[in-house]
Coordinates of C-alpha atoms and ligand atoms in Angstrom, one line a residue:
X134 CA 179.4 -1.4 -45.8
X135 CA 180.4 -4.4 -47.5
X136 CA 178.0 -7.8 -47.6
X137 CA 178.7 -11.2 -46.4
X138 CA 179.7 -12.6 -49.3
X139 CA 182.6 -10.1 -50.0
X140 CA 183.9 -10.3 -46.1
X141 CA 183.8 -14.3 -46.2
X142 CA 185.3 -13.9 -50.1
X143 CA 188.2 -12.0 -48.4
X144 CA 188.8 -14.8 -45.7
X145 CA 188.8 -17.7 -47.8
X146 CA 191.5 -16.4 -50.7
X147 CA 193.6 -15.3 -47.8
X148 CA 193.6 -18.3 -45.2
X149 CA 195.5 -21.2 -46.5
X150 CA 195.7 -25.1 -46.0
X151 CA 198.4 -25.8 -43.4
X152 CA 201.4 -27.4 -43.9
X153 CA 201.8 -30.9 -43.6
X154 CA 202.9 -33.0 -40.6
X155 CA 203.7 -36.4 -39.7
X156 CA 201.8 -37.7 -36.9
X157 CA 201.3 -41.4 -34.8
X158 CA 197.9 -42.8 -36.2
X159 CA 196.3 -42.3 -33.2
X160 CA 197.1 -38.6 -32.7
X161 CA 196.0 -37.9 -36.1
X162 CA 192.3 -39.0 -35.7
X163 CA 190.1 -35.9 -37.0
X164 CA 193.1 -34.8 -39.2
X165 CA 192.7 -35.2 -43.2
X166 CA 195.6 -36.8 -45.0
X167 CA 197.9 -35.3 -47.0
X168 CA 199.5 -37.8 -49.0
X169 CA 198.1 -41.0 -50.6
X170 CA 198.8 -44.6 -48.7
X171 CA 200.2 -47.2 -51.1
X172 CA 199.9 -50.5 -49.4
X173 CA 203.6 -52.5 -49.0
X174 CA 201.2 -55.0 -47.2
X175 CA 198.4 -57.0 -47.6
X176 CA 195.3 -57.7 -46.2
X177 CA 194.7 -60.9 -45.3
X178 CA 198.3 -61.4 -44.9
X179 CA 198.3 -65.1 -45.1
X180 CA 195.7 -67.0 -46.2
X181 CA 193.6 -67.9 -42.9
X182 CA 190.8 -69.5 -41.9
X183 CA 187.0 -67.7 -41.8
X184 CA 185.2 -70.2 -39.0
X185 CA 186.2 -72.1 -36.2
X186 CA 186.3 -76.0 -37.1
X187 CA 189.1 -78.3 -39.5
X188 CA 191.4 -77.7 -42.4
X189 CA 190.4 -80.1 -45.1
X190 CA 191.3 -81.1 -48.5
X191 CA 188.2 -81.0 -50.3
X192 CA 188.4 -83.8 -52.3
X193 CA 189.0 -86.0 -49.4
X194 CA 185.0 -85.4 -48.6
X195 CA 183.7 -85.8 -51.6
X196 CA 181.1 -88.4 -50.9
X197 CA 180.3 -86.6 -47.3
X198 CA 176.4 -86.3 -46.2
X199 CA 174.1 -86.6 -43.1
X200 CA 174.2 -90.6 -44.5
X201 CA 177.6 -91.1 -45.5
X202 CA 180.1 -89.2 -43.0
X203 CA 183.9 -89.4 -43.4
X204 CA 186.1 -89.6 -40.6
X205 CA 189.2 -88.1 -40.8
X206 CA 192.5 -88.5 -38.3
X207 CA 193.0 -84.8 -36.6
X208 CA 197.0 -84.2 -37.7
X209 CA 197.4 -81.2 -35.2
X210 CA 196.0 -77.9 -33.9
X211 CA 196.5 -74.5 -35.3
X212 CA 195.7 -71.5 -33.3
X213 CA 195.6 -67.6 -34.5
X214 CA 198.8 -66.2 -33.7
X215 CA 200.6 -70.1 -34.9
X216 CA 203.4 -68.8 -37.4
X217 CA 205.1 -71.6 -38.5
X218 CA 204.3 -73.3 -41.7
X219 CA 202.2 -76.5 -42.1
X220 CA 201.5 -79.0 -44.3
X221 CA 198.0 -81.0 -44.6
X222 CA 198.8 -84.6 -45.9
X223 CA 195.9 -86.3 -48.2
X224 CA 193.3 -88.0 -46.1
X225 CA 194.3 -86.1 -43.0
X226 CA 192.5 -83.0 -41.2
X227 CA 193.6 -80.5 -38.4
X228 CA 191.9 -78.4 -36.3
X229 CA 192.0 -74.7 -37.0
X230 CA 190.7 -71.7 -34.8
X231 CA 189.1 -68.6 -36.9
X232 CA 192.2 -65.9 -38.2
X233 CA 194.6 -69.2 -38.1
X234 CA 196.8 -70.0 -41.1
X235 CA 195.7 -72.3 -43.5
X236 CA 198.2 -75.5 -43.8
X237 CA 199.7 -75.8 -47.3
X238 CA 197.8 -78.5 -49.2
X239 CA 194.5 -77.5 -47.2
X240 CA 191.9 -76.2 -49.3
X241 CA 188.9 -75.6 -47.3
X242 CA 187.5 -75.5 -43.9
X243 CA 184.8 -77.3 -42.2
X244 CA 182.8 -75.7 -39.4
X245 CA 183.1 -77.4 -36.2
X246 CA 179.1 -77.4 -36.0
X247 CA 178.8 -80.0 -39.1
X248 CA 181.6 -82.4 -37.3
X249 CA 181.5 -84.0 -34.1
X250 CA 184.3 -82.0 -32.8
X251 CA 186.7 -84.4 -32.8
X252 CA 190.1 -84.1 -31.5
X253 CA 192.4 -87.1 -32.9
X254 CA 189.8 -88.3 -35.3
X255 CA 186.4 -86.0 -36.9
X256 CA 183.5 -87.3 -38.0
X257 CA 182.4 -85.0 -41.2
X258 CA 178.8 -85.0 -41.9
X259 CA 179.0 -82.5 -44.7
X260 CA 180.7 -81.7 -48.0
X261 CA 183.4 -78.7 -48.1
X262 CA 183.3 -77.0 -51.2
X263 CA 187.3 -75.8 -52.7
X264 CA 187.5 -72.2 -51.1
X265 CA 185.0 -72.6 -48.5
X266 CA 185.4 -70.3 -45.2
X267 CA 189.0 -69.8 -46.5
X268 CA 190.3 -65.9 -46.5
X269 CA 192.4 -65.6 -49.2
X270 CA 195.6 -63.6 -49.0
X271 CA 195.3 -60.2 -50.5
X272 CA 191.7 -60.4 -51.1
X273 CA 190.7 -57.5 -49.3
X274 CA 193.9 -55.4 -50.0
X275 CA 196.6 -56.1 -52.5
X276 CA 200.3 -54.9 -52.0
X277 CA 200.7 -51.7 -54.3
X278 CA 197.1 -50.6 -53.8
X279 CA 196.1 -47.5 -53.1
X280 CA 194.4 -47.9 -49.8
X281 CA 193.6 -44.8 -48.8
X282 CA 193.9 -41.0 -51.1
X283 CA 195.5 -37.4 -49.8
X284 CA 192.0 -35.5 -48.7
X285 CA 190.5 -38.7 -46.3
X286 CA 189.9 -37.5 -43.1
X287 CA 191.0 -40.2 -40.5
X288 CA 188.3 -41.7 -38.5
X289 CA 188.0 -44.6 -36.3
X290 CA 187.8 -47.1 -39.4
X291 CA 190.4 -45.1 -41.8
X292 CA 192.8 -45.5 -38.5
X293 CA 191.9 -49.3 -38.5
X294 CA 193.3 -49.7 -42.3
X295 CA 196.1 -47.3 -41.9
X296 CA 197.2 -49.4 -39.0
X297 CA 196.7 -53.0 -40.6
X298 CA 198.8 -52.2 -43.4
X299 CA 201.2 -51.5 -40.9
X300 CA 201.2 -47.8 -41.0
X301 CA 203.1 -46.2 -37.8
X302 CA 203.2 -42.2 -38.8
X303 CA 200.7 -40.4 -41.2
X304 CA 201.4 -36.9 -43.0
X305 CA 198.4 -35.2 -42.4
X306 CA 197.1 -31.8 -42.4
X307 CA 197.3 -30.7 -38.9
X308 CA 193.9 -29.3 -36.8
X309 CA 194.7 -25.6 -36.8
X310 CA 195.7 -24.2 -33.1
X311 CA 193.3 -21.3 -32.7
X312 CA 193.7 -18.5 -29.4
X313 CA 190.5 -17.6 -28.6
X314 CA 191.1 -13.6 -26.8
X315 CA 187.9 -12.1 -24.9
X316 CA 188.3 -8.4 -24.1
X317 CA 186.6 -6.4 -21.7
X318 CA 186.7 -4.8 -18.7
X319 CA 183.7 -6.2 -17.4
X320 CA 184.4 -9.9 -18.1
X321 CA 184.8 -11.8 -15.0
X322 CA 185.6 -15.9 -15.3
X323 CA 183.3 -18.4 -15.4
X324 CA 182.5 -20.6 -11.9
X325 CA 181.5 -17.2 -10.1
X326 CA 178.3 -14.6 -10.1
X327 CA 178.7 -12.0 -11.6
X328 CA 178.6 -8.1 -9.2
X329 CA 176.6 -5.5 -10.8
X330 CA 178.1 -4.0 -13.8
X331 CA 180.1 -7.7 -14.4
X332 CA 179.8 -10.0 -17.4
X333 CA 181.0 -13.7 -17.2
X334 CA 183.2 -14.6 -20.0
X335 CA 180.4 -16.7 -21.6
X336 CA 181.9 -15.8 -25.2
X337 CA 185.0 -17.1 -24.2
X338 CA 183.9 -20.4 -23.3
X339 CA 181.4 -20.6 -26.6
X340 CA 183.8 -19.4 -29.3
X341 CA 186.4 -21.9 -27.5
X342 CA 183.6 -25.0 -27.4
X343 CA 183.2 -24.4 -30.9
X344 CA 187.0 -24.2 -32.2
X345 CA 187.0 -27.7 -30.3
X346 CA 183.6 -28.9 -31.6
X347 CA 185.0 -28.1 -35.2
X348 CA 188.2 -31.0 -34.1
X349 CA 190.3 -27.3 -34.0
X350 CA 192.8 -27.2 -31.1
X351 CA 191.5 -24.1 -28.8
X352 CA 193.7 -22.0 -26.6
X353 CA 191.4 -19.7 -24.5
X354 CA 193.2 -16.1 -22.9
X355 CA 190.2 -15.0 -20.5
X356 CA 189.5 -11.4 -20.0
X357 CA 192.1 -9.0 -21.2
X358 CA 191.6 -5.5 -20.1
X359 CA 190.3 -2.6 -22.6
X360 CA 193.8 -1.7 -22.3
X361 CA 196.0 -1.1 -25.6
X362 CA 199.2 -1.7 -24.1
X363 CA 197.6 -5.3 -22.8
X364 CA 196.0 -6.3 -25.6
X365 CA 199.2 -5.9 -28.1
X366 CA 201.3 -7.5 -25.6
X367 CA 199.0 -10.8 -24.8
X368 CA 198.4 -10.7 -29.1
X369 CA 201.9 -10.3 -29.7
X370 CA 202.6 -13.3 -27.3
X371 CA 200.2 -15.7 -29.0
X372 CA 201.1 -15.1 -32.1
X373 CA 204.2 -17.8 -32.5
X374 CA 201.8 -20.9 -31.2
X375 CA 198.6 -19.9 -33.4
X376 CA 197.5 -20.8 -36.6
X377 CA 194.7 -18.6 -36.1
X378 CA 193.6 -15.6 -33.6
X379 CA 189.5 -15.4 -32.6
X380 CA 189.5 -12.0 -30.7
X381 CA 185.5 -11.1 -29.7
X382 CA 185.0 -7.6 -28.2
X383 CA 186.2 -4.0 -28.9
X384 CA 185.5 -3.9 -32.4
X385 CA 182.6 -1.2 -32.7
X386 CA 182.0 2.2 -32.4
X387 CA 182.4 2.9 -28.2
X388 CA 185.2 4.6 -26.5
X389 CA 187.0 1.6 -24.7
X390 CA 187.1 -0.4 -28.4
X391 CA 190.7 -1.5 -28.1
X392 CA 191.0 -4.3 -30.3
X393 CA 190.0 -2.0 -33.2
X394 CA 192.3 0.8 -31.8
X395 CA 195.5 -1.6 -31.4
X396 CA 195.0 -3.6 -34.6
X397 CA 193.2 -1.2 -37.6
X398 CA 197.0 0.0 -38.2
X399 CA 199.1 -3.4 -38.0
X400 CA 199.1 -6.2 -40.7
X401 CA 196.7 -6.3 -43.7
X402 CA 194.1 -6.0 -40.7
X403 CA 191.1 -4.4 -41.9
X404 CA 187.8 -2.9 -39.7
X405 CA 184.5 -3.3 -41.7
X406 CA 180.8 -2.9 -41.5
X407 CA 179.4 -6.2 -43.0
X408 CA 175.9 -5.8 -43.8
X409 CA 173.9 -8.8 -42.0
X410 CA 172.2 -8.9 -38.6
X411 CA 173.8 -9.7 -36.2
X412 CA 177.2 -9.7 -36.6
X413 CA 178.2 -5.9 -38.4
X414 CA 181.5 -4.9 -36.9
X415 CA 184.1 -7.2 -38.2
X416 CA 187.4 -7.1 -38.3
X417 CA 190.2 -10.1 -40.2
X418 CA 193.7 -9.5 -41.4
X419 CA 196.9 -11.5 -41.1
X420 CA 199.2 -10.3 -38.6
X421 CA 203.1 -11.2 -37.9
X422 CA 205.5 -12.8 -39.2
X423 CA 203.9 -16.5 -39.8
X424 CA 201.0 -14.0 -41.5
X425 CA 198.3 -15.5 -38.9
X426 CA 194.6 -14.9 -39.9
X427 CA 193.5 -12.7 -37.2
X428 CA 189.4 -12.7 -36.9
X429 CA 188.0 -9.7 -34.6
X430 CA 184.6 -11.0 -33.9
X431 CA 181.9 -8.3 -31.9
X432 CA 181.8 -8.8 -28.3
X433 CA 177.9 -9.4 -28.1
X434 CA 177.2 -13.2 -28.3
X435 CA 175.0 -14.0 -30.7
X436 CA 176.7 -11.6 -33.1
X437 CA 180.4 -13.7 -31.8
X438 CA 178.5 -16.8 -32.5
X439 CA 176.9 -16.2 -36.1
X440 CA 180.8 -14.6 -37.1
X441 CA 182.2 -17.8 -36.0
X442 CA 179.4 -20.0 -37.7
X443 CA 179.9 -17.4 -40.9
X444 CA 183.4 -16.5 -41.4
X445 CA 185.9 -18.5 -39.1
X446 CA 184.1 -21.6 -39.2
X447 CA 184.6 -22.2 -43.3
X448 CA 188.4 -20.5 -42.5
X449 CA 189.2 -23.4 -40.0
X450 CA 187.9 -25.8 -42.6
X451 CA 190.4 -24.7 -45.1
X452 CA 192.7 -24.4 -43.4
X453 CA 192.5 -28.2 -41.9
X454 CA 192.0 -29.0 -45.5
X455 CA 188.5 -30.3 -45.0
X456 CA 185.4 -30.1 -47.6
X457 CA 182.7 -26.8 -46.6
X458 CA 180.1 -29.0 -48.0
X459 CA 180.3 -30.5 -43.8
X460 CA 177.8 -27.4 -43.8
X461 CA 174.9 -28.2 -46.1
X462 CA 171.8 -25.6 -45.8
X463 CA 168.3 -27.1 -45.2
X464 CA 165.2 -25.8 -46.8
X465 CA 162.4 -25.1 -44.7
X466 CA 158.5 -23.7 -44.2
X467 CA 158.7 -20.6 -42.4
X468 CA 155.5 -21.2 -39.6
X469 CA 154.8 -17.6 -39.1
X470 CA 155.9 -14.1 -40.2
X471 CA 159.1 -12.5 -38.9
X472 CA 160.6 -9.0 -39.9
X473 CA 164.3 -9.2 -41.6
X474 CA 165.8 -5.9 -41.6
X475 CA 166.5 -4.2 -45.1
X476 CA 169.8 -3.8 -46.4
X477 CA 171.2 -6.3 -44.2
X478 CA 171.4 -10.6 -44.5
X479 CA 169.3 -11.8 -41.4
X480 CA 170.7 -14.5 -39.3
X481 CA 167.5 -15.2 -37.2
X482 CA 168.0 -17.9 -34.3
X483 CA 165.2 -20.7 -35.2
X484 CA 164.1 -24.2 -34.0
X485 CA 164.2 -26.7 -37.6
X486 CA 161.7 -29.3 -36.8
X487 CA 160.7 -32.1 -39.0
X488 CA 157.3 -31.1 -40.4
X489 CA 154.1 -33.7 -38.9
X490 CA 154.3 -35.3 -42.1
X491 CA 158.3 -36.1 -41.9
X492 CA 158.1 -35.9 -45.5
X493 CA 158.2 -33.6 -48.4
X494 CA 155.1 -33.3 -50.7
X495 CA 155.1 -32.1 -53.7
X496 CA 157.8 -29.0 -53.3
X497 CA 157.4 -28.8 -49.9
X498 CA 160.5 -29.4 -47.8
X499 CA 159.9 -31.7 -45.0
X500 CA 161.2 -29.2 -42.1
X501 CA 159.8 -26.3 -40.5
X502 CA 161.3 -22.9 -39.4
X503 CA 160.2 -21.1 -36.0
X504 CA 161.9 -18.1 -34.4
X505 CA 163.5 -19.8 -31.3
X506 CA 162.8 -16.8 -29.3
X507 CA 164.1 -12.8 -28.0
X508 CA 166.0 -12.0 -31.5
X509 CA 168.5 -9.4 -29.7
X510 CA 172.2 -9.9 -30.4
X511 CA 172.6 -10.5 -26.1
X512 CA 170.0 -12.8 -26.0
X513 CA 172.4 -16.4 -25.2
X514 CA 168.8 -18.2 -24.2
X515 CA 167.2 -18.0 -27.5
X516 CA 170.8 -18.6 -29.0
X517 CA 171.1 -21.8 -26.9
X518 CA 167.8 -22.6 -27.4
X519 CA 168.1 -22.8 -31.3
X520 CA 168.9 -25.5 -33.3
X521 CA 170.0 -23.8 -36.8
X522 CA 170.2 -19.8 -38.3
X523 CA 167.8 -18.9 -41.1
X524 CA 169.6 -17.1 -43.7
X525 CA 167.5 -14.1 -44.7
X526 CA 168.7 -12.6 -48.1
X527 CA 169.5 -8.8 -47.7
X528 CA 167.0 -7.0 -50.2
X529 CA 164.2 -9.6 -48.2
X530 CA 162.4 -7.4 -45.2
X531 CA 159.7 -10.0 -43.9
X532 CA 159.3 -13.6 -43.9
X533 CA 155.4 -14.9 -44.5
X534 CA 154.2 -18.1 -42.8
X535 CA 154.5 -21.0 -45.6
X536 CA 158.1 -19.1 -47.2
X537 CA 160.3 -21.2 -47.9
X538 CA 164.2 -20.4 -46.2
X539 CA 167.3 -21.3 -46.0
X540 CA 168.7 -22.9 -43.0
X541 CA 172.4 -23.1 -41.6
X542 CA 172.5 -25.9 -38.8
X543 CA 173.8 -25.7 -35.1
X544 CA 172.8 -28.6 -34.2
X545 CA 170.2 -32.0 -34.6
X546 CA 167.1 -31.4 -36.2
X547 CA 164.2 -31.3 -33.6
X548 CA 161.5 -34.8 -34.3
X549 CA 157.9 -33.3 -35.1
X550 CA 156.2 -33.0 -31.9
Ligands
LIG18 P1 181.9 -4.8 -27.2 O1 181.8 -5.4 -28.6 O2 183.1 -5.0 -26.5 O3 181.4 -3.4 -27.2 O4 180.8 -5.6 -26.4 C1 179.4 -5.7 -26.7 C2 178.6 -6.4 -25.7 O5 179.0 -7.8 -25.7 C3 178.7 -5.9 -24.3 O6 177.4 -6.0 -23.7 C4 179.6 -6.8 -23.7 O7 179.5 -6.9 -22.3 C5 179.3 -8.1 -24.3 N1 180.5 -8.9 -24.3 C6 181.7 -8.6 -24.8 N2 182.6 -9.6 -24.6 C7 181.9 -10.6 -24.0 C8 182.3 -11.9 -23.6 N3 183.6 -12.3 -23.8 N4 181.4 -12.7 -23.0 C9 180.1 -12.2 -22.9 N5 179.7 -11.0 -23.3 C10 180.6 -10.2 -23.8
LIG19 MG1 184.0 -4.4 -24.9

């Protein structure tokens, strides 16, 4: 038996950041990137206008007021998208549209709402300050800056600034292309009943919802047969297109374990007891020529889920170069006792509520721990039900009401009821 700590130790010194790729903005939302954007650009590009209203030359209002307005002769119209070049004389004005150049000689801008809006000659009620509701070029981004650093992981407003500064292609860190392999000879798909003795593929549809909820690419292979000869061939075929294989099933003691049986003699794969609840039989390896990180994960589901959430979750991570800190723990009050077993690090499926307070006092975190429900390593309702995994330490065998534990989240934190 080996604990969590020296299975997931394994994982991570073996799985390793992919190589880089170049990729269309667009298609590389989610993706981290892998090289640091100097700016050739910059942002404004021209110096523009902030408002809606007239180009001035300051001076030229001066003595301006509610009691003294100037009027000023309208020398043209400039529109956003106008590229050519103008020039503001003295004593003149022209109209100008927000994210329009500024004319050369014009030095600020006067909202259309302090003017009588004009259109060959404005009546200015107000003064305009040098500067005011002008952009200035380069103000928000210089050229040569370093707009964005290797490590950002492009969202909708790192895309926005990549593309502004007229980026077309990014080298990022791809999202890892993980196969997601059920086995079993009782797995049926999903969309039909299941007959008596028949499971639906539920684990390959979960493992696969969470490679995608992770922004990893998932390629699900439904039920493969407890068959050796089957199982090597559809592994052997996935291999070239994978940066990672999730197998669930066929990894524990029974007579029909064919993962276990095909693999335990191929790669650096390696077949362990891993001492937490659920989740024991575990199997992980590199396998092939590109060295793939292989993850057998047990075929129950709440043992599949709590490996993914454990080992392959942190693995994809790396591997995408993204932080693990995306997985904080939360501190909360147990409400009641539970057993943990001995020996082993509990993983017990719990609803995290806010506490009726919302608030911490005094050491007191402000969330609260409840067994969601049957703790059985089958039971999907209490696993769907749950909103985070209590982390149980192995020498621990019973949780008090009013302990304080660790909590790994699934999901949103409940409100206080
Ligand atoms: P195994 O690890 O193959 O012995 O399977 C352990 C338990 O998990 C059995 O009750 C299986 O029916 C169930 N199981 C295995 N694979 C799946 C799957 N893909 N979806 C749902 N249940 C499964
Ligand atoms: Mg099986």
């Amino acid at each position: 038996m080996i604990t969590v700590q020296e299975h997931l130790a394994r994982i991570v010194e073996t799985v390793q950041r992919l190589p880089a790729i170049g990729l269309d903005l667009l298609d590389a939302q989610g993706c981290v990137l892998a090289r640091d954007v100097i700016t050739e650009v910059a942002l404004p590009g021209f110096r523009n206008s902030a408002m809606d209203g007239y180009a001035v030359r300051a001076a030229d209002l001066a003595g301006a007021g509610t009691a003294t307005p100037v009027t000023l002769p309208v020398a043209g119209d400039i529109a956003a998208g106008n590229t050519e070049g103008l020039h503001l004389a003295p004593g003149q004005c022209m109209r100008i549209m927000t994210g329009a150049p500024m004319p050369d000689g014009a030095d600020a801008v006067v909202p259309v709402e302090h003017t009588d809006g004009g259109v060959s000659r404005v009546v200015v009620s107000t003064k305009a300050p040098v500067g005011q509701h002008v952009r200035q070029a380069g103000e928000d981004v210089a050229v040569g800056d370093l707009v964005m650093s290797a490590g950002t992981r492009l969202g909708p407003r790192q895309i926005a600034l990549l593309a502004a500064v007229g980026t077309g292609q990014v080298a990022v860190t791809p999202k890892p292309r993980v196969v997601v392999i059920s086995t079993g000879d009782e797995l049926i798909e999903p969309g039909t009943s299941p007959g008596f003795g028949q499971v639906v593929d539920s684990n390959g549809l979960m493992l696969t919802a969470a490679v995608r909820a992770l922004d990893c690419i998932p390629i699900r292979i439904g039920g493969v047969r407890d068959d050796a000869a089957t199982f090597r061939s559809t592994i052997e075929n996935q291999l070239p297109g994978a940066d990672a294989v999730i197998t669930t099933g066929g990894v524990s003691m029974g007579a029909y374990d064919t993962v276990k049986e095909v693999l335990s003699t191929v790669g650096t794969m390696r077949f362990d007891k891993v001492a937490m609840k659920p989740g024991m039989p575990q199997g992980f390896g590199v396998l092939g020529e590109q060295e793939v990180p292989v993850f057998t994960l047990p075929g129950n589901p709440v043992s599949a889920m709590v490996s993914f959430e454990v080992f392959v979750a942190p693995a994809l991570r790396l591997m995408a170069g993204r932080p693990q800190q995306e997985t904080a723990l939360v501190t909360a009050v147990a409400t009641h006792d539970w057993a943990a077993p001995a020996g082993k690090m509990q993983f017990a499926r719990i609803v995290l509520s806010r506490n009726s307070s919302g608030l911490r006092s005094g050491d007191r975190p402000g969330y609260a721990a409840t067994i969601a429900g049957l703790q059985g390593s089958h039971a999907l309702g209490s696993l769907a039900a749950a909103n985070a995994l209590a982390v149980i330490p192995a020498d621990v065998t019973s949780v008090r009401a009013g302990d304080l534990v660790s909590c790994h989240l699934l999901g949103p934190i409940r409100e206080a009821s």
